[in-house]
mmCIF file of C-alpha atoms and ligand atoms in Angstrom:
data_model
loop_
_atom_site.group_PDB
_atom_site.id
_atom_site.type_symbol
_atom_site.label_atom_id
_atom_site.label_comp_id
_atom_site.label_asym_id
_atom_site.label_seq_id
_atom_site.Cartn_x
_atom_site.Cartn_y
_atom_site.Cartn_z
ATOM 1 C CA MET A 1 -0.440 0.035 -0.234
ATOM 2 C CA HIS A 2 1.161 3.337 -1.218
ATOM 3 C CA LYS A 3 2.059 5.293 1.543
ATOM 4 C CA SER A 4 1.624 8.828 1.712
ATOM 5 C CA PHE A 5 2.325 11.806 4.375
ATOM 6 C CA HIS A 6 0.873 14.915 4.693
ATOM 7 C CA VAL A 7 2.888 17.583 4.718
ATOM 8 C CA GLY A 8 0.988 20.744 5.250
ATOM 9 C CA ARG A 9 -0.463 23.598 3.192
ATOM 10 C CA GLY A 10 2.133 25.644 2.310
ATOM 11 C CA TYR A 11 1.685 29.351 2.114
ATOM 12 C CA SER A 12 3.850 31.422 0.033
ATOM 13 C CA SER A 13 3.858 35.265 -1.112
ATOM 14 C CA PRO A 14 1.842 36.452 -4.256
ATOM 15 C CA ALA A 15 4.151 36.581 -7.263
ATOM 16 C CA ALA A 16 5.094 39.750 -7.293
ATOM 17 C CA GLU A 17 6.655 39.956 -4.018
ATOM 18 C CA ARG A 18 8.562 37.198 -4.479
ATOM 19 C CA GLN A 19 10.693 38.418 -7.260
ATOM 20 C CA PRO A 20 14.751 38.359 -6.361
ATOM 21 C CA VAL A 21 15.105 41.399 -3.420
ATOM 22 C CA ARG A 22 16.437 44.651 -4.973
ATOM 23 C CA LEU A 23 18.813 45.987 -2.206
ATOM 24 C CA ARG A 24 20.725 49.299 -2.358
ATOM 25 C CA VAL A 25 23.623 49.450 -0.517
ATOM 26 C CA PRO A 26 25.300 51.820 0.788
ATOM 27 C CA VAL A 27 28.911 52.448 -0.956
ATOM 28 C CA TYR A 28 32.067 52.875 1.309
ATOM 29 C CA ILE A 29 35.397 52.305 2.864
ATOM 30 C CA ASP A 30 36.348 49.503 4.686
ATOM 31 C CA ASP A 31 39.001 49.534 7.563
ATOM 32 C CA SER A 32 41.415 48.240 4.941
ATOM 33 C CA GLY A 33 41.145 51.081 3.135
ATOM 34 C CA TYR A 34 39.189 49.745 -0.003
ATOM 35 C CA VAL A 35 35.681 50.762 -1.180
ATOM 36 C CA GLN A 36 33.010 48.691 -0.369
ATOM 37 C CA ASN A 37 29.242 47.597 -2.325
ATOM 38 C CA ALA A 38 30.852 49.908 -5.889
ATOM 39 C CA GLY A 39 31.133 46.801 -7.714
ATOM 40 C CA PHE A 40 35.218 47.237 -8.217
ATOM 41 C CA MET A 41 37.723 44.857 -8.685
ATOM 42 C CA PHE A 42 40.322 44.661 -6.005
ATOM 43 C CA LYS A 43 44.515 43.295 -6.845
ATOM 44 C CA PRO A 44 45.688 43.959 -3.544
ATOM 45 C CA ILE A 45 49.870 44.911 -5.126
ATOM 46 C CA GLU A 46 52.009 45.565 -1.284
ATOM 47 C CA LYS A 47 54.522 46.848 -3.521
ATOM 48 C CA LEU A 48 52.721 49.439 -4.765
ATOM 49 C CA GLU A 49 51.676 51.036 -1.115
ATOM 50 C CA GLY A 50 54.421 53.532 0.650
ATOM 51 C CA GLY A 51 52.944 53.984 4.316
ATOM 52 C CA PRO A 52 50.580 56.346 5.646
ATOM 53 C CA LEU A 53 48.596 58.127 2.796
ATOM 54 C CA ARG A 54 48.256 61.980 4.481
ATOM 55 C CA GLY A 55 44.252 63.673 3.862
ATOM 56 C CA PRO A 56 44.403 62.709 0.644
ATOM 57 C CA ILE A 57 43.666 66.007 -0.159
ATOM 58 C CA ALA A 58 44.028 65.914 -3.821
ATOM 59 C CA ILE A 59 43.941 63.561 -7.044
ATOM 60 C CA VAL A 60 45.889 62.946 -9.997
ATOM 61 C CA MET A 61 44.301 61.767 -13.035
ATOM 62 C CA HIS A 62 47.115 59.404 -15.225
ATOM 63 C CA ARG A 63 46.834 57.370 -18.414
ATOM 64 C CA THR A 64 48.551 54.160 -18.482
ATOM 65 C CA ALA A 65 50.865 54.261 -21.662
ATOM 66 C CA GLY A 66 49.643 51.036 -21.953
ATOM 67 C CA SER A 67 46.385 49.207 -24.178
ATOM 68 C CA THR A 68 45.389 47.019 -21.348
ATOM 69 C CA VAL A 69 44.769 46.641 -17.163
ATOM 70 C CA GLU A 70 46.918 43.989 -17.125
ATOM 71 C CA SER A 71 49.894 45.167 -18.128
ATOM 72 C CA ALA A 72 49.393 48.718 -16.344
ATOM 73 C CA LEU A 73 49.318 45.893 -13.141
ATOM 74 C CA ALA A 74 52.157 43.057 -14.170
ATOM 75 C CA ALA A 75 54.548 46.976 -14.144
ATOM 76 C CA TYR A 76 53.290 47.902 -10.993
ATOM 77 C CA ARG A 77 53.718 44.828 -9.127
ATOM 78 C CA SER A 78 57.479 44.849 -11.658
ATOM 79 C CA SER A 79 58.459 48.496 -10.022
ATOM 80 C CA GLY A 80 56.146 49.254 -6.919
ATOM 81 C CA TYR A 81 55.189 52.404 -9.232
ATOM 82 C CA GLY A 82 51.588 52.723 -10.375
ATOM 83 C CA THR A 83 47.979 54.031 -8.696
ATOM 84 C CA HIS A 84 45.584 53.046 -6.373
ATOM 85 C CA PHE A 85 43.087 52.400 -9.192
ATOM 86 C CA THR A 86 43.057 51.911 -13.032
ATOM 87 C CA ILE A 87 39.961 51.921 -15.035
ATOM 88 C CA ASP A 88 40.037 49.030 -17.918
ATOM 89 C CA LYS A 89 38.851 50.137 -21.439
ATOM 90 C CA ASP A 90 35.262 48.798 -20.745
ATOM 91 C CA GLY A 91 35.371 50.802 -17.951
ATOM 92 C CA ALA A 92 35.872 48.284 -14.986
ATOM 93 C CA ILE A 93 37.762 49.597 -11.989
ATOM 94 C CA TYR A 94 40.044 47.872 -10.713
ATOM 95 C CA GLN A 95 41.879 48.847 -6.846
ATOM 96 C CA THR A 96 45.101 47.675 -6.808
ATOM 97 C CA ALA A 97 45.655 49.759 -3.051
ATOM 98 C CA SER A 98 44.613 50.574 0.575
ATOM 99 C CA LEU A 99 43.044 54.207 0.828
ATOM 100 C CA LYS A 100 44.859 54.612 3.825
ATOM 101 C CA GLN A 101 48.639 53.666 2.058
ATOM 102 C CA PHE A 102 49.891 56.455 -0.780
ATOM 103 C CA THR A 103 51.320 54.625 -4.030
ATOM 104 C CA ARG A 104 54.203 56.321 -5.815
ATOM 105 C CA HIS A 105 52.209 58.258 -8.787
ATOM 106 C CA VAL A 106 53.333 62.072 -9.172
ATOM 107 C CA GLY A 107 57.005 61.881 -9.233
ATOM 108 C CA THR A 108 58.684 65.617 -8.700
ATOM 109 C CA ILE A 109 56.670 68.555 -8.515
ATOM 110 C CA ALA A 110 56.826 70.994 -10.556
ATOM 111 C CA PRO A 111 56.586 74.787 -9.099
ATOM 112 C CA ARG A 112 52.791 75.475 -8.252
ATOM 113 C CA CYS A 113 54.139 79.513 -8.954
ATOM 114 C CA ILE A 114 55.837 79.255 -11.911
ATOM 115 C CA ARG A 115 53.404 76.896 -13.776
ATOM 116 C CA GLU A 116 50.266 79.183 -12.594
ATOM 117 C CA GLY A 117 52.166 82.794 -13.047
ATOM 118 C CA THR A 118 51.768 83.615 -9.241
ATOM 119 C CA CYS A 119 55.491 83.511 -7.641
ATOM 120 C CA VAL A 120 56.017 86.654 -6.226
ATOM 121 C CA GLY A 121 59.669 88.626 -5.758
ATOM 122 C CA ASP A 122 62.306 87.433 -7.290
ATOM 123 C CA GLU A 123 60.772 82.691 -6.008
ATOM 124 C CA GLU A 124 60.786 82.445 -9.629
ATOM 125 C CA ARG A 125 64.285 83.660 -10.213
ATOM 126 C CA LYS A 126 65.274 81.563 -7.559
ATOM 127 C CA LEU A 127 63.774 77.957 -7.906
ATOM 128 C CA ASN A 128 64.269 78.100 -12.272
ATOM 129 C CA LEU A 129 68.183 78.275 -10.793
ATOM 130 C CA LEU A 130 67.159 75.084 -8.891
ATOM 131 C CA SER A 131 66.823 71.474 -10.567
ATOM 132 C CA TYR A 132 63.833 69.388 -10.997
ATOM 133 C CA LYS A 133 64.745 67.300 -7.290
ATOM 134 C CA GLY A 134 65.247 70.702 -5.519
ATOM 135 C CA LYS A 135 62.278 72.838 -6.570
ATOM 136 C CA HIS A 136 60.550 69.547 -5.382
ATOM 137 C CA ASP A 137 62.564 69.703 -2.130
ATOM 138 C CA HIS A 138 61.791 73.425 -2.606
ATOM 139 C CA GLU A 139 57.843 72.974 -3.008
ATOM 140 C CA ILE A 140 56.992 70.129 -0.359
ATOM 141 C CA ARG A 141 57.755 72.898 2.425
ATOM 142 C CA LYS A 142 54.994 74.911 1.092
ATOM 143 C CA THR A 143 50.887 73.940 2.340
ATOM 144 C CA TYR A 144 48.557 72.795 -0.534
ATOM 145 C CA PRO A 145 47.281 73.904 -2.421
ATOM 146 C CA ALA A 146 50.226 76.093 -2.870
ATOM 147 C CA ARG A 147 51.886 74.248 -4.080
ATOM 148 C CA TYR A 148 51.155 70.387 -6.123
ATOM 149 C CA PRO A 149 49.984 67.514 -4.123
ATOM 150 C CA ILE A 150 52.479 64.978 -3.939
ATOM 151 C CA ASN A 151 52.520 60.906 -3.744
ATOM 152 C CA GLU A 152 52.037 61.369 -0.162
ATOM 153 C CA ASP A 153 49.205 63.358 0.176
ATOM 154 C CA SER A 154 46.647 62.470 -3.250
ATOM 155 C CA ILE A 155 44.951 59.389 -4.519
ATOM 156 C CA GLY A 156 45.859 58.042 -8.670
ATOM 157 C CA ILE A 157 43.491 57.150 -11.177
ATOM 158 C CA GLU A 158 45.153 55.407 -14.155
ATOM 159 C CA VAL A 159 43.092 55.146 -17.396
ATOM 160 C CA VAL A 160 44.259 52.901 -19.633
ATOM 161 C CA ALA A 161 45.187 53.964 -22.973
ATOM 162 C CA ARG A 162 47.894 54.047 -25.110
ATOM 163 C CA HIS A 163 50.112 56.650 -26.177
ATOM 164 C CA ILE A 164 51.291 57.307 -29.673
ATOM 165 C CA PRO A 165 53.912 59.192 -29.967
ATOM 166 C CA GLN A 166 54.495 59.374 -33.518
ATOM 167 C CA GLU A 167 51.285 60.907 -33.846
ATOM 168 C CA ALA A 168 52.652 62.882 -30.192
ATOM 169 C CA ARG A 169 48.990 62.064 -28.940
ATOM 170 C CA TRP A 170 47.158 59.636 -26.466
ATOM 171 C CA ASP A 171 44.034 57.471 -26.935
ATOM 172 C CA PRO A 172 40.555 59.523 -26.033
ATOM 173 C CA ALA A 173 38.917 57.566 -22.871
ATOM 174 C CA THR A 174 36.548 55.897 -23.898
ATOM 175 C CA GLY A 175 32.678 55.970 -22.828
ATOM 176 C CA HIS A 176 33.317 53.642 -19.865
ATOM 177 C CA GLN A 177 36.194 55.022 -18.705
ATOM 178 C CA GLN A 178 34.665 58.548 -18.510
ATOM 179 C CA GLU A 179 31.850 57.285 -17.111
ATOM 180 C CA SER A 180 34.298 55.084 -14.197
ATOM 181 C CA VAL A 181 35.785 57.977 -13.609
ATOM 182 C CA SER A 182 32.792 60.127 -13.133
ATOM 183 C CA ARG A 183 31.541 57.518 -10.518
ATOM 184 C CA LEU A 184 34.489 56.102 -8.928
ATOM 185 C CA ILE A 185 34.921 60.765 -7.839
ATOM 186 C CA ALA A 186 32.049 61.096 -7.209
ATOM 187 C CA VAL A 187 32.270 58.144 -4.894
ATOM 188 C CA LEU A 188 36.330 59.637 -3.321
ATOM 189 C CA PHE A 189 34.424 63.100 -2.858
ATOM 190 C CA LYS A 190 32.144 61.765 -0.482
ATOM 191 C CA GLU A 191 34.622 60.311 1.250
ATOM 192 C CA PHE A 192 37.209 62.579 1.200
ATOM 193 C CA ASN A 193 37.095 67.194 1.634
ATOM 194 C CA ILE A 194 38.128 67.260 -2.330
ATOM 195 C CA THR A 195 36.769 68.815 -4.376
ATOM 196 C CA SER A 196 36.711 69.279 -8.425
ATOM 197 C CA SER A 197 39.593 72.116 -7.944
ATOM 198 C CA ASP A 198 41.495 69.490 -6.137
ATOM 199 C CA THR A 199 41.322 66.979 -9.534
ATOM 200 C CA TYR A 200 44.546 66.912 -11.441
ATOM 201 C CA GLU A 201 45.989 66.171 -14.681
ATOM 202 C CA HIS A 202 49.868 63.994 -13.963
ATOM 203 C CA ASP A 203 51.301 66.813 -16.998
ATOM 204 C CA LYS A 204 50.373 69.924 -15.527
ATOM 205 C CA ILE A 205 52.107 69.452 -12.209
ATOM 206 C CA SER A 206 55.187 67.220 -12.923
ATOM 207 C CA TYR A 207 57.025 66.809 -16.057
ATOM 208 C CA LYS A 208 55.538 63.966 -18.411
ATOM 209 C CA THR A 209 54.428 64.030 -21.805
ATOM 210 C CA LEU A 210 51.863 67.043 -22.140
ATOM 211 C CA GLY A 211 48.092 65.970 -22.343
ATOM 212 C CA GLU A 212 48.688 62.479 -19.972
ATOM 213 C CA GLY A 213 45.711 63.662 -18.173
ATOM 214 C CA ALA A 214 43.514 65.539 -20.251
ATOM 215 C CA GLY A 215 40.179 64.276 -21.267
ATOM 216 C CA LEU A 216 39.817 62.175 -18.878
ATOM 217 C CA TYR A 217 37.977 64.257 -16.218
ATOM 218 C CA GLY A 218 35.680 67.120 -17.054
ATOM 219 C CA GLY A 219 35.203 68.887 -14.160
ATOM 220 C CA ILE A 220 31.679 69.063 -12.327
ATOM 221 C CA ASP A 221 29.987 69.213 -14.871
ATOM 222 C CA SER A 222 30.486 65.602 -15.359
ATOM 223 C CA LEU A 223 29.402 64.246 -11.908
ATOM 224 C CA PRO A 224 26.727 62.337 -11.498
ATOM 225 C CA VAL A 225 23.884 64.101 -9.740
ATOM 226 C CA THR A 226 22.943 61.617 -7.439
ATOM 227 C CA LEU A 227 25.829 59.313 -6.440
ATOM 228 C CA PRO A 228 25.274 55.556 -7.981
ATOM 229 C CA GLU A 229 24.755 52.645 -5.852
ATOM 230 C CA PRO A 230 24.534 49.288 -6.716
ATOM 231 C CA ILE A 231 22.044 47.175 -6.767
ATOM 232 C CA ILE A 232 22.418 43.645 -5.768
HETATM 233 ZN ZN1 ZN B 301 50.883 59.461 -14.407
#
């Protein structure tokens, strides 16, 4: 004889209430200095981290001078030079260092008053007698924003793009990269006391190939009105 068990009547929510739950979760920086809930890919590279990051008080925009994110990350691993974030051609954002640590991405800074025509008295003449290193050492005694940001107090963002020397140009950012730059910068503006005027192009503040940081970040107008939060 077939024996059956009555397992009881199941109750469930109407279909409309049984769709996958979508939760809005806040983006935040965790205790180890990584951005959570923003969909970033974490690829920590210990060699990039140089010591405690002060502030941070600024963001510096770079291009990688390569065609893939893998080649950029490989260079960070071997050289120890690189940024906190790298944005691939498809807009994927890689975080490679803690935001509690500085990375070596700026190098020698140029005198801000010379670049911007604001030197007072004979400072420009004196500065011009110094080597690049001497100018840098002179500048770092100043308090930001009298000088440009340095490794120890700024966040670095690289965008994967080639430099084409024969044509003296860089690959323009893809639409996905521009969107990701805006999204990442919105997160950083919210978390730190940093604004559009603290966001710099590497070649404008150092001695780098012209245009390296151009056209990546369009200023405050390019920011989303509200910080987009991922839906999980
Ligand atoms: Zn750079």
